[in-house]
């Protein structure tokens, strides 16, 4: 086993947490979890695979660990849920260094502590090639109150939190960079590569019954809005100028990063009611509306309308 | 993406099931699950990695899919739990064939249907090298009734279901085989490589309050008994002649397969009360007893006692 699997096991057990929801954590065949009376249970799983979701030479290990858990927490946020526990399955290749694993776990567990989510189990294994993590996050939501993708109705407005496109623009910049530029760029992109799960926004929308449908933007706005349209059997019109582009993404000529870039982990939701322009300190922008029919259209400032195809990543998932 | 990830997504969605516990399955950010009032949730995760847990030239894809799910269901069985839903994360390398994936899913879903466990989500991704599956199984158990590893007490007897060592012996036989012998051996080992999760036994023991501690034998008897001893802070004595060796394993001179071989997925438990010699049609053997102290000892027929070291696989886990 690389690095001594036993050592890794002990390391993770030491770092694992305990909460009232987690009755039994690491050290048994299953974790045992308790949800509040009248609550339902949420489950989501997300891969983080080397050279697919991250590169060891581009992404500092703390960021890989942070984003690995953000991917799961963001899915809980998109249901309006409360996270209860995380499970990490980690496969390491022979060339993985103990230092890398230490820093990966630091990043993951810093975020876990921030949201009071104990690491409650998982699995370790040797991988043939490349680091592979699979994160499972479980959460809860009051019965019947989970915000699904299928509730959007014609006439609803479409909203998005924060700004879009920075993660995809940063990857493009890294792809173009010489290796001597990488250290400076890695530092510059620190905030971009440590996305925050929008749990407070999701829970606010659920408590106020404000969202008719919701998804997190992990694949890209065009693909994730398409998921809402498909599941809700509706169409969408987006105002091109209304899409909040990240400042860094706006430096590029193309609008593609904001429309099709993944890894933003902002929330995309629909509502029939007025929505505050700021929720939990985060700007919320109205970017379009749900209409009858099929497909998506992008409306330019001068009123020209064109088809918007889903061009982000495709998954089968819960957990995209 | 290998094989067209979109096609795989659609394939898995078509195959996914629906039950009263699964409120929302594949097609949203999270699955939503409901448990009976007064029940707790169980969660377990298990890797199945090519060349670590299986080999494409040794294990027919149906068997790999079957055992992938058995690993998770067996952990639910070891808590005395009822399985509710499974989540499959599947990373495929460029050289994976659609036919292999079809047969893998057939094997997994045949077993899922047998135990009425819907496939409720997961993730897909491209892998750099080798097939990698991570299975999550969620279950439930009446509050406070999960059978843990930490409840064994001095004076308890130690029991095991079925027979041990066949899977490890079969792997050894495959390792020694010429490639021309592989087809015949694969057929011969069909039953060995499709282990059944002992859910009925686990639930029987929980309902009758018969087991003081329980674990499934996935790493090997010596390691899994050591887990019980460590968590319960007790020692164990095993009668060497009492261990039920699988007929195929008994053909080999060594006793190692039954003591240290993994992948049997039988249940190992302790009890202060008399236990039936057959539960749910499966033989149950008394193999030793729990005593005060630390460590494990193996007692031979002529009364000689020697130290038994944990020599199976090591994991950190829930889900080993």
Coordinates of C-alpha atoms in Angstrom, one line a residue:
Chain A
X1 CA 0.0 0.0 0.0
X2 CA 1.3 3.5 -0.8
X3 CA 2.4 5.5 2.2
X4 CA 1.3 2.7 4.6
X5 CA -2.5 2.4 4.4
X6 CA -2.6 1.8 8.2
X7 CA -1.0 5.1 8.9
X8 CA -3.5 6.8 6.6
X9 CA -6.3 5.1 8.4
X10 CA -5.1 6.2 11.8
X11 CA -4.5 9.7 10.5
X12 CA -8.1 10.0 9.2
X13 CA -9.6 8.5 12.4
X14 CA -7.7 11.1 14.5
X15 CA -9.1 13.9 12.3
X16 CA -12.7 12.6 12.2
X17 CA -15.3 14.6 14.1
X18 CA -18.4 13.9 16.2
X19 CA -21.8 15.6 16.2
X20 CA -25.2 14.8 17.7
X21 CA -26.4 13.6 14.3
X22 CA -23.5 11.1 14.0
X23 CA -24.2 8.3 16.4
X24 CA -21.3 6.0 15.2
X25 CA -18.5 7.3 13.0
X26 CA -15.3 5.7 11.7
X27 CA -14.6 2.3 13.2
X28 CA -17.6 0.2 12.3
X29 CA -19.1 -1.5 9.2
X30 CA -21.4 1.5 8.7
X31 CA -21.7 5.0 10.1
X32 CA -25.0 5.4 12.0
X33 CA -26.8 8.8 11.6
X34 CA -29.8 10.2 13.2
X35 CA -32.0 12.8 11.4
X36 CA -34.4 15.2 13.2
X37 CA -38.0 13.9 13.4
X38 CA -39.8 15.0 10.3
X39 CA -36.7 15.3 8.2
X40 CA -35.7 13.4 5.1
X41 CA -32.1 12.2 4.3
X42 CA -30.1 13.6 1.4
X43 CA -27.2 11.7 -0.3
X44 CA -24.8 12.9 -3.0
X45 CA -21.5 11.5 -4.3
X46 CA -18.8 13.2 -6.4
X47 CA -15.5 12.1 -7.9
X48 CA -12.4 14.2 -7.9
X49 CA -9.9 12.5 -10.2
X50 CA -6.4 13.6 -11.0
X51 CA -5.9 15.0 -14.6
X52 CA -9.7 15.1 -15.0
X53 CA -10.8 17.4 -12.1
X54 CA -7.4 18.6 -10.9
X55 CA -3.7 18.5 -11.8
X56 CA -1.0 18.0 -9.2
X57 CA 1.2 20.7 -10.9
X58 CA -1.7 23.3 -11.1
X59 CA -3.7 22.8 -7.9
X60 CA -2.1 22.9 -4.4
X61 CA -3.3 19.8 -2.4
X62 CA -5.2 22.0 0.1
X63 CA -7.3 23.3 -2.7
X64 CA -8.0 19.8 -4.1
X65 CA -9.2 18.7 -0.7
X66 CA -11.3 21.9 -0.2
X67 CA -12.9 21.6 -3.6
X68 CA -13.5 17.8 -3.2
X69 CA -15.7 18.5 -0.2
X70 CA -17.2 21.7 -1.8
X71 CA -18.5 19.5 -4.6
X72 CA -20.6 17.5 -2.1
X73 CA -21.6 20.4 0.1
X74 CA -22.8 22.4 -2.9
X75 CA -25.2 19.6 -3.9
X76 CA -26.7 19.7 -0.4
X77 CA -27.0 23.5 -0.7
X78 CA -28.8 23.1 -4.0
X79 CA -31.6 21.1 -2.2
X80 CA -31.8 23.7 0.6
X81 CA -30.4 21.0 2.9
X82 CA -28.3 20.9 6.1
X83 CA -25.1 18.8 5.8
X84 CA -24.7 16.1 8.4
X85 CA -21.5 14.1 7.6
X86 CA -19.0 13.4 4.8
X87 CA -17.4 10.1 3.7
X88 CA -14.1 10.1 1.8
X89 CA -12.9 7.3 -0.4
X90 CA -9.3 7.9 -1.4
X91 CA -7.2 5.8 -3.8
X92 CA -3.5 6.7 -4.0
X93 CA -1.0 5.7 -6.6
X94 CA 2.6 4.5 -5.7
X95 CA 3.9 8.0 -6.5
X96 CA 1.7 9.9 -4.1
X97 CA 3.6 11.6 -1.3
X98 CA 2.6 11.7 2.4
X99 CA 3.1 15.5 2.3
X100 CA 0.5 15.7 -0.5
X101 CA -2.0 13.6 1.4
X102 CA -1.5 15.7 4.6
X103 CA -2.1 18.9 2.8
X104 CA -5.1 17.4 0.9
X105 CA -6.7 16.4 4.2
X106 CA -5.9 19.8 5.8
X107 CA -7.9 21.5 3.0
X108 CA -10.8 19.1 3.2
X109 CA -11.0 19.1 7.0
X110 CA -10.6 22.9 7.3
X111 CA -13.8 23.2 5.2
X112 CA -15.5 20.4 7.1
X113 CA -14.9 22.1 10.4
X114 CA -16.2 25.4 9.0
X115 CA -19.5 23.8 8.3
X116 CA -19.5 21.4 11.3
X117 CA -19.5 18.4 9.0
X118 CA -17.7 15.4 10.6
X119 CA -15.7 13.0 8.4
X120 CA -17.7 9.8 9.2
X121 CA -16.0 7.1 7.1
X122 CA -15.0 6.1 3.7
X123 CA -12.5 3.7 2.2
X124 CA -8.8 3.7 1.2
X125 CA -7.1 1.8 -1.6
X126 CA -4.1 1.7 -3.9
X127 CA -4.7 3.1 -7.3
X128 CA -2.9 1.9 -10.4
X129 CA -2.3 5.4 -11.7
X130 CA -3.3 8.8 -10.4
X131 CA -5.0 10.1 -7.3
X132 CA -8.7 9.4 -7.1
X133 CA -11.1 10.7 -4.4
X134 CA -14.9 10.1 -4.1
X135 CA -16.7 12.2 -1.6
X136 CA -20.1 11.4 -0.2
X137 CA -22.0 14.0 1.7
X138 CA -25.2 13.2 3.5
X139 CA -27.6 15.8 4.8
X140 CA -31.2 16.4 5.9
X141 CA -34.1 18.6 5.0
X142 CA -37.6 18.9 6.4
X143 CA -39.9 16.4 4.9
X144 CA -41.2 17.4 1.4
X145 CA -39.2 20.6 1.5
X146 CA -36.2 19.7 -0.7
X147 CA -35.8 22.1 -3.6
X148 CA -35.8 19.9 -6.7
X149 CA -34.9 20.6 -10.3
X150 CA -38.4 19.8 -11.6
X151 CA -40.4 22.7 -10.1
X152 CA -39.7 25.6 -12.5
X153 CA -42.9 27.0 -14.1
X154 CA -43.5 29.4 -17.0
X155 CA -43.4 33.0 -15.7
X156 CA -40.8 32.2 -13.0
X157 CA -37.7 34.4 -13.0
X158 CA -34.2 32.8 -13.2
X159 CA -31.6 33.8 -10.6
X160 CA -27.9 33.0 -10.0
X161 CA -25.7 33.8 -7.0
X162 CA -22.3 35.4 -7.1
X163 CA -20.4 35.5 -10.4
X164 CA -19.6 32.9 -13.1
X165 CA -16.7 31.8 -15.3
X166 CA -13.7 32.5 -13.1
X167 CA -12.7 28.8 -12.6
X168 CA -12.9 28.0 -16.3
X169 CA -11.0 31.2 -17.2
X170 CA -8.3 30.4 -14.7
X171 CA -7.9 26.9 -16.2
X172 CA -7.5 28.4 -19.6
X173 CA -4.9 30.8 -18.3
X174 CA -3.0 27.9 -16.7
X175 CA -3.2 25.8 -19.9
X176 CA -1.5 28.7 -21.8
X177 CA 1.2 29.4 -19.1
X178 CA 4.8 28.5 -19.1
X179 CA 5.9 26.3 -16.2
X180 CA 7.9 29.2 -14.7
X181 CA 4.7 31.2 -14.4
X182 CA 2.8 28.5 -12.5
X183 CA 3.7 29.4 -8.9
X184 CA 2.6 33.0 -9.5
X185 CA -0.7 31.9 -11.2
X186 CA -1.4 29.3 -8.5
X187 CA -1.2 32.1 -5.8
X188 CA -3.3 34.4 -7.9
X189 CA -6.0 31.8 -8.4
X190 CA -6.2 30.7 -4.7
X191 CA -9.6 32.2 -4.1
X192 CA -11.0 30.9 -7.4
X193 CA -9.9 27.4 -6.7
X194 CA -11.4 27.3 -3.2
X195 CA -15.1 27.8 -4.0
X196 CA -17.5 28.1 -1.1
X197 CA -20.6 26.0 -0.9
X198 CA -23.7 28.3 -0.8
X199 CA -25.4 26.5 2.1
X200 CA -26.7 29.6 3.8
X201 CA -28.3 30.8 0.5
X202 CA -29.9 27.4 -0.1
X203 CA -31.3 27.2 3.4
X204 CA -32.6 30.8 3.2
X205 CA -34.5 30.1 0.0
X206 CA -36.0 26.9 1.4
X207 CA -37.1 28.5 4.7
X208 CA -38.8 31.3 2.8
X209 CA -40.2 29.0 0.2
X210 CA -38.7 31.3 -2.4
X211 CA -37.3 28.8 -5.0
X212 CA -39.5 26.7 -7.3
X213 CA -36.4 24.8 -8.5
X214 CA -32.7 24.9 -7.9
X215 CA -29.4 23.3 -9.0
X216 CA -25.7 24.2 -8.3
X217 CA -23.6 25.3 -11.2
X218 CA -20.9 22.6 -11.3
X219 CA -21.1 21.7 -15.0
X220 CA -21.7 25.2 -16.4
X221 CA -24.7 27.6 -16.6
X222 CA -25.9 26.3 -20.0
X223 CA -25.8 22.6 -18.9
X224 CA -27.2 23.2 -15.5
X225 CA -30.0 25.4 -16.7
X226 CA -30.7 22.7 -19.3
X227 CA -31.1 20.2 -16.4
X228 CA -33.8 22.4 -14.8
X229 CA -35.5 22.8 -18.2
X230 CA -35.5 19.1 -18.9
X231 CA -36.7 18.1 -15.4
X232 CA -39.3 20.8 -15.3
X233 CA -40.4 20.4 -19.0
X234 CA -40.1 24.1 -19.6
X235 CA -37.9 26.5 -21.8
X236 CA -35.7 29.3 -20.7
X237 CA -34.7 32.8 -22.0
X238 CA -31.5 34.4 -20.7
X239 CA -30.5 38.0 -21.0
X240 CA -26.9 37.9 -22.2
X241 CA -26.0 41.1 -20.4
X242 CA -27.7 40.0 -17.2
X243 CA -25.3 37.1 -16.6
X244 CA -22.9 38.1 -13.8
X245 CA -19.4 37.4 -15.2
X246 CA -16.5 37.1 -12.8
X247 CA -14.1 40.0 -13.2
X248 CA -11.3 37.7 -14.1
X249 CA -13.4 35.9 -16.7
X250 CA -14.5 39.2 -18.2
X251 CA -10.9 39.9 -19.0
X252 CA -11.2 37.3 -21.8
X253 CA -12.9 38.2 -25.0
X254 CA -15.2 35.2 -24.9
X255 CA -18.4 34.9 -23.0
X256 CA -18.0 31.1 -23.0
X257 CA -16.6 30.9 -19.5
X258 CA -19.6 32.3 -17.8
X259 CA -22.0 30.3 -20.0
X260 CA -20.3 27.0 -20.2
X261 CA -17.5 27.0 -17.6
X262 CA -17.9 24.5 -14.8
X263 CA -16.7 24.4 -11.2
X264 CA -18.3 27.7 -10.1
X265 CA -20.6 26.1 -7.4
X266 CA -23.0 29.0 -7.4
X267 CA -26.7 28.4 -7.1
X268 CA -29.0 28.7 -10.1
X269 CA -32.7 28.8 -9.1
X270 CA -36.1 29.9 -10.3
X271 CA -38.8 31.8 -8.4
X272 CA -42.3 33.2 -9.0
X273 CA -41.8 35.7 -6.2
X274 CA -39.5 38.8 -5.7
X275 CA -36.0 37.7 -4.5
X276 CA -33.6 39.9 -2.5
X277 CA -30.7 41.2 -4.4
X278 CA -28.4 39.9 -1.6
X279 CA -28.8 36.8 0.4
X280 CA -26.4 35.8 3.2
X281 CA -24.0 38.6 2.0
X282 CA -24.0 37.2 -1.5
X283 CA -25.3 39.1 -4.6
X284 CA -28.2 37.4 -6.4
X285 CA -28.8 38.4 -10.0
X286 CA -32.0 37.9 -12.1
X287 CA -30.7 36.6 -15.4
X288 CA -33.8 35.5 -17.3
X289 CA -37.1 33.8 -17.2
X290 CA -38.8 30.5 -17.7
X291 CA -41.2 30.2 -20.6
X292 CA -43.3 27.4 -22.2
X293 CA -41.8 25.1 -24.7
X294 CA -38.4 23.4 -25.0
X295 CA -34.8 24.6 -25.2
X296 CA -32.9 27.7 -24.1
X297 CA -32.4 31.0 -25.8
X298 CA -29.9 33.8 -25.3
X299 CA -31.2 37.4 -25.8
X300 CA -28.6 40.0 -26.6
X301 CA -28.8 43.7 -25.5
X302 CA -30.2 44.7 -28.9
X303 CA -32.9 42.1 -28.7
X304 CA -31.4 39.4 -31.0
X305 CA -32.3 35.9 -29.8
X306 CA -30.2 32.8 -30.5
X307 CA -30.3 29.2 -29.3
X308 CA -28.3 28.3 -26.3
X309 CA -27.0 24.8 -26.3
X310 CA -25.9 22.9 -23.2
X311 CA -22.1 23.0 -23.6
X312 CA -20.9 22.2 -20.1
X313 CA -19.9 18.8 -18.7
X314 CA -22.4 15.9 -18.8
X315 CA -23.0 13.6 -15.8
X316 CA -25.7 11.1 -14.9
X317 CA -25.9 11.9 -11.4
X318 CA -27.0 13.0 -8.2
X319 CA -23.9 14.9 -7.5
X320 CA -23.0 16.7 -10.7
Chain B
X1 CA -15.4 10.5 -22.4
X2 CA -15.1 6.8 -22.9
X3 CA -18.1 5.0 -24.4
X4 CA -20.1 8.3 -24.4
X5 CA -20.7 9.3 -20.9
X6 CA -24.2 10.6 -21.9
X7 CA -25.1 7.1 -23.1
X8 CA -24.0 5.6 -19.8
X9 CA -26.0 8.2 -17.8
X10 CA -29.1 7.3 -19.8
X11 CA -28.4 3.6 -19.4
X12 CA -28.1 3.9 -15.6
X13 CA -31.2 6.2 -15.3
X14 CA -33.3 3.6 -17.2
X15 CA -32.1 0.8 -14.9
X16 CA -32.6 2.7 -11.7
X17 CA -35.5 1.7 -9.4
X18 CA -38.0 3.2 -7.2
X19 CA -39.3 2.3 -3.7
X20 CA -41.3 4.0 -0.9
X21 CA -38.0 4.9 0.9
X22 CA -36.6 6.6 -2.2
X23 CA -38.5 9.9 -2.6
X24 CA -36.2 11.3 -5.3
X25 CA -33.6 9.3 -7.2
X26 CA -31.3 9.9 -10.1
X27 CA -31.9 13.3 -11.8
X28 CA -31.4 15.8 -9.0
X29 CA -28.5 17.2 -7.0
X30 CA -29.1 14.7 -4.2
X31 CA -31.2 11.6 -3.7
X32 CA -33.9 12.1 -1.1
X33 CA -34.6 9.2 1.3
X34 CA -37.2 8.6 4.0
X35 CA -36.8 6.2 6.9
X36 CA -39.5 4.8 9.1
X37 CA -40.2 6.7 12.3
X38 CA -37.8 5.7 15.0
X39 CA -35.1 4.4 12.6
X40 CA -31.6 5.6 12.1
X41 CA -29.6 5.8 8.8
X42 CA -26.7 3.6 8.0
X43 CA -24.1 4.6 5.4
X44 CA -21.2 2.6 4.0
X45 CA -18.8 3.1 1.0
X46 CA -16.5 0.5 -0.7
X47 CA -14.1 0.7 -3.6
X48 CA -13.8 -1.9 -6.3
X49 CA -10.6 -1.2 -8.2
X50 CA -9.2 -3.1 -11.2
X51 CA -6.1 -5.1 -10.4
X52 CA -6.6 -4.4 -6.7
X53 CA -10.0 -6.0 -6.1
X54 CA -10.6 -7.7 -9.5
X55 CA -8.9 -8.5 -12.8
X56 CA -10.6 -8.2 -16.1
X57 CA -9.0 -11.4 -17.3
X58 CA -10.0 -13.4 -14.2
X59 CA -13.4 -12.0 -13.2
X60 CA -16.4 -11.9 -15.6
X61 CA -17.9 -8.4 -15.5
X62 CA -21.2 -9.6 -14.0
X63 CA -19.3 -11.0 -11.1
X64 CA -17.4 -7.7 -10.6
X65 CA -20.8 -5.8 -10.5
X66 CA -22.3 -8.4 -8.2
X67 CA -19.5 -8.3 -5.7
X68 CA -19.2 -4.5 -5.9
X69 CA -22.7 -4.3 -4.5
X70 CA -22.3 -7.3 -2.2
X71 CA -19.4 -5.4 -0.4
X72 CA -21.9 -2.6 0.5
X73 CA -24.9 -4.8 1.3
X74 CA -22.6 -7.0 3.5
X75 CA -21.7 -3.9 5.7
X76 CA -25.5 -3.2 6.1
X77 CA -26.0 -6.9 7.1
X78 CA -23.2 -6.6 9.7
X79 CA -25.1 -3.9 11.5
X80 CA -28.4 -5.9 11.4
X81 CA -29.7 -3.2 9.0
X82 CA -32.2 -3.0 6.1
X83 CA -30.7 -1.7 2.8
X84 CA -32.6 1.3 1.3
X85 CA -30.6 2.4 -1.8
X86 CA -27.3 2.2 -3.6
X87 CA -25.1 4.8 -5.3
X88 CA -22.6 3.9 -7.9
X89 CA -19.6 6.0 -8.9
X90 CA -17.9 4.6 -11.9
X91 CA -14.7 5.8 -13.5
X92 CA -13.9 4.2 -16.9
X93 CA -10.6 4.2 -18.8
X94 CA -10.4 4.7 -22.5
X95 CA -10.0 1.0 -23.1
X96 CA -13.2 -0.1 -21.3
X97 CA -15.7 -1.7 -23.6
X98 CA -19.5 -0.9 -23.7
X99 CA -20.1 -4.7 -23.5
X100 CA -18.1 -4.9 -20.2
X101 CA -20.1 -2.0 -18.7
X102 CA -23.4 -3.6 -19.8
X103 CA -22.5 -6.9 -18.2
X104 CA -21.1 -5.2 -15.0
X105 CA -24.4 -3.3 -14.6
X106 CA -26.3 -6.5 -15.3
X107 CA -24.5 -8.2 -12.4
X108 CA -24.9 -5.3 -10.0
X109 CA -28.6 -4.7 -10.8
X110 CA -29.6 -8.3 -10.7
X111 CA -28.4 -8.4 -7.1
X112 CA -30.0 -5.0 -6.4
X113 CA -33.4 -6.2 -7.6
X114 CA -33.0 -9.4 -5.5
X115 CA -32.8 -7.3 -2.4
X116 CA -35.1 -4.5 -3.6
X117 CA -32.4 -1.9 -3.4
X118 CA -32.8 0.8 -6.1
X119 CA -29.8 2.4 -7.7
X120 CA -30.4 6.0 -6.6
X121 CA -27.5 8.0 -8.0
X122 CA -23.7 8.2 -8.2
X123 CA -21.2 9.8 -10.5
X124 CA -19.4 8.9 -13.8
X125 CA -16.0 10.0 -14.9
X126 CA -13.1 9.1 -17.1
X127 CA -10.2 7.3 -15.4
X128 CA -6.6 7.6 -16.5
X129 CA -6.0 3.9 -16.2
X130 CA -8.1 1.0 -15.0
X131 CA -11.8 0.6 -14.0
X132 CA -12.7 2.1 -10.7
X133 CA -16.1 1.7 -8.9
X134 CA -17.1 3.2 -5.6
X135 CA -20.4 1.8 -4.1
X136 CA -22.3 3.6 -1.4
X137 CA -25.2 1.7 0.3
X138 CA -27.6 3.5 2.6
X139 CA -29.8 1.5 5.0
X140 CA -31.8 1.9 8.2
X141 CA -32.0 0.2 11.6
X142 CA -34.4 0.8 14.5
X143 CA -32.9 3.6 16.7
X144 CA -30.2 2.3 19.1
X145 CA -30.4 -1.3 17.7
X146 CA -27.4 -1.3 15.2
X147 CA -25.1 -4.2 16.1
X148 CA -21.6 -2.5 16.6
X149 CA -18.1 -3.9 16.8
X150 CA -17.6 -2.7 20.3
X151 CA -20.1 -4.9 22.3
X152 CA -18.2 -8.1 22.8
X153 CA -17.8 -9.1 26.4
X154 CA -15.6 -11.8 28.1
X155 CA -17.5 -15.1 28.2
X156 CA -19.3 -14.4 24.9
X157 CA -19.0 -17.2 22.3
X158 CA -17.7 -16.3 18.8
X159 CA -19.7 -17.4 15.8
X160 CA -19.3 -17.4 12.0
X161 CA -21.8 -18.0 9.2
X162 CA -21.1 -20.3 6.2
X163 CA -17.6 -21.4 5.4
X164 CA -14.4 -19.4 5.0
X165 CA -11.4 -19.3 2.6
X166 CA -12.9 -20.2 -0.8
X167 CA -12.4 -16.7 -2.4
X168 CA -8.7 -16.5 -1.4
X169 CA -8.0 -20.1 -2.4
X170 CA -9.6 -19.5 -5.8
X171 CA -7.4 -16.4 -6.3
X172 CA -4.4 -18.5 -5.5
X173 CA -5.5 -21.1 -8.0
X174 CA -6.0 -18.4 -10.7
X175 CA -2.6 -16.9 -10.0
X176 CA -1.0 -20.3 -10.6
X177 CA -3.0 -21.1 -13.8
X178 CA -1.9 -21.0 -17.4
X179 CA -4.1 -18.6 -19.5
X180 CA -5.5 -21.6 -21.4
X181 CA -7.0 -22.8 -18.0
X182 CA -8.7 -19.5 -17.2
X183 CA -12.1 -20.1 -18.9
X184 CA -12.6 -23.4 -17.1
X185 CA -11.5 -22.0 -13.8
X186 CA -13.7 -18.9 -14.2
X187 CA -16.7 -21.2 -14.7
X188 CA -15.7 -23.3 -11.7
X189 CA -15.4 -20.3 -9.4
X190 CA -18.7 -18.7 -10.5
X191 CA -20.4 -19.3 -7.1
X192 CA -17.3 -18.3 -5.1
X193 CA -17.0 -15.0 -6.9
X194 CA -20.6 -14.1 -6.4
X195 CA -20.8 -13.9 -2.6
X196 CA -24.3 -13.3 -1.1
X197 CA -24.7 -10.6 1.5
X198 CA -26.0 -12.2 4.7
X199 CA -28.8 -9.7 5.3
X200 CA -31.4 -12.2 6.6
X201 CA -29.0 -13.5 9.2
X202 CA -28.0 -10.0 10.4
X203 CA -31.6 -8.9 10.7
X204 CA -32.6 -12.1 12.5
X205 CA -29.8 -11.6 15.1
X206 CA -30.8 -8.0 15.6
X207 CA -34.5 -8.8 16.0
X208 CA -33.8 -11.5 18.6
X209 CA -31.1 -9.4 20.3
X210 CA -28.7 -12.3 19.9
X211 CA -25.5 -10.6 18.9
X212 CA -23.4 -8.5 21.3
X213 CA -21.0 -7.5 18.4
X214 CA -20.8 -8.2 14.7
X215 CA -18.6 -7.5 11.6
X216 CA -18.6 -8.9 8.1
X217 CA -15.6 -10.9 7.0
X218 CA -14.2 -8.9 4.1
X219 CA -10.6 -8.5 5.1
X220 CA -10.2 -12.1 6.6
X221 CA -11.2 -13.8 9.8
X222 CA -8.0 -12.8 11.7
X223 CA -8.2 -9.1 10.8
X224 CA -12.0 -8.8 11.3
X225 CA -11.9 -10.6 14.6
X226 CA -9.1 -8.3 15.6
X227 CA -11.3 -5.3 14.8
X228 CA -13.9 -6.6 17.2
X229 CA -11.3 -7.2 19.9
X230 CA -9.8 -3.7 19.5
X231 CA -13.2 -2.0 19.5
X232 CA -14.5 -4.1 22.4
X233 CA -11.2 -4.0 24.3
X234 CA -11.2 -7.8 24.8
X235 CA -9.2 -10.8 23.7
X236 CA -10.3 -13.9 21.7
X237 CA -9.5 -17.6 21.6
X238 CA -10.3 -19.6 18.5
X239 CA -10.5 -23.4 18.2
X240 CA -8.5 -24.2 15.1
X241 CA -10.6 -27.2 14.3
X242 CA -13.8 -25.3 14.8
X243 CA -13.3 -22.9 11.9
X244 CA -15.6 -23.9 9.0
X245 CA -13.2 -24.1 6.0
X246 CA -14.7 -24.0 2.6
X247 CA -14.4 -27.4 0.8
X248 CA -12.4 -25.8 -2.0
X249 CA -10.0 -24.1 0.5
X250 CA -9.6 -27.3 2.5
X251 CA -8.1 -28.9 -0.7
X252 CA -5.1 -26.7 -0.1
X253 CA -2.6 -27.8 2.7
X254 CA -2.5 -24.4 4.3
X255 CA -5.1 -23.1 6.8
X256 CA -4.2 -19.6 5.8
X257 CA -7.2 -19.1 3.4
X258 CA -9.8 -19.6 6.2
X259 CA -7.8 -17.5 8.7
X260 CA -6.6 -14.6 6.6
X261 CA -8.3 -14.8 3.2
X262 CA -10.7 -11.9 2.4
X263 CA -13.8 -11.5 0.3
X264 CA -15.9 -14.2 2.1
X265 CA -18.6 -11.8 3.2
X266 CA -19.8 -14.1 5.9
X267 CA -20.8 -12.6 9.3
X268 CA -18.6 -12.9 12.4
X269 CA -20.4 -12.2 15.7
X270 CA -20.3 -12.7 19.4
X271 CA -23.2 -13.8 21.7
X272 CA -23.7 -14.5 25.4
X273 CA -26.8 -16.6 24.5
X274 CA -27.3 -19.9 22.7
X275 CA -27.5 -19.3 18.9
X276 CA -29.2 -21.7 16.4
X277 CA -26.9 -23.8 14.3
X278 CA -28.8 -22.7 11.2
X279 CA -30.2 -19.2 10.6
X280 CA -32.1 -18.3 7.4
X281 CA -30.9 -21.6 5.9
X282 CA -27.2 -20.9 6.6
X283 CA -25.0 -22.9 8.9
X284 CA -23.7 -21.0 11.9
X285 CA -20.6 -22.4 13.7
X286 CA -19.3 -21.6 17.2
X287 CA -15.6 -21.1 16.7
X288 CA -14.3 -19.7 20.0
X289 CA -14.8 -17.4 22.8
X290 CA -14.1 -13.9 24.0
X291 CA -11.8 -13.6 27.1
X292 CA -10.3 -10.7 29.1
X293 CA -7.1 -9.2 27.9
X294 CA -5.6 -8.3 24.6
X295 CA -4.8 -10.2 21.4
X296 CA -6.0 -13.4 19.8
X297 CA -4.9 -17.0 20.3
X298 CA -5.5 -20.1 18.2
X299 CA -6.0 -23.4 20.1
X300 CA -5.1 -26.6 18.3
X301 CA -6.9 -29.9 18.7
X302 CA -4.3 -31.2 21.1
X303 CA -4.6 -28.0 23.3
X304 CA -1.5 -26.1 22.1
X305 CA -2.1 -22.4 22.0
X306 CA -0.4 -19.9 19.7
X307 CA -0.7 -16.2 19.0
X308 CA -3.0 -15.3 16.0
X309 CA -1.9 -12.1 14.3
X310 CA -4.3 -10.1 12.1
X311 CA -3.0 -10.9 8.6
X312 CA -5.9 -9.9 6.4
X313 CA -6.3 -6.6 4.6
X314 CA -6.2 -3.3 6.5
X315 CA -8.7 -0.4 5.9
X316 CA -9.7 2.7 7.9
X317 CA -13.2 2.4 7.3
X318 CA -16.7 2.1 7.5
X319 CA -17.1 -0.3 4.7
X320 CA -14.1 -2.6 5.0

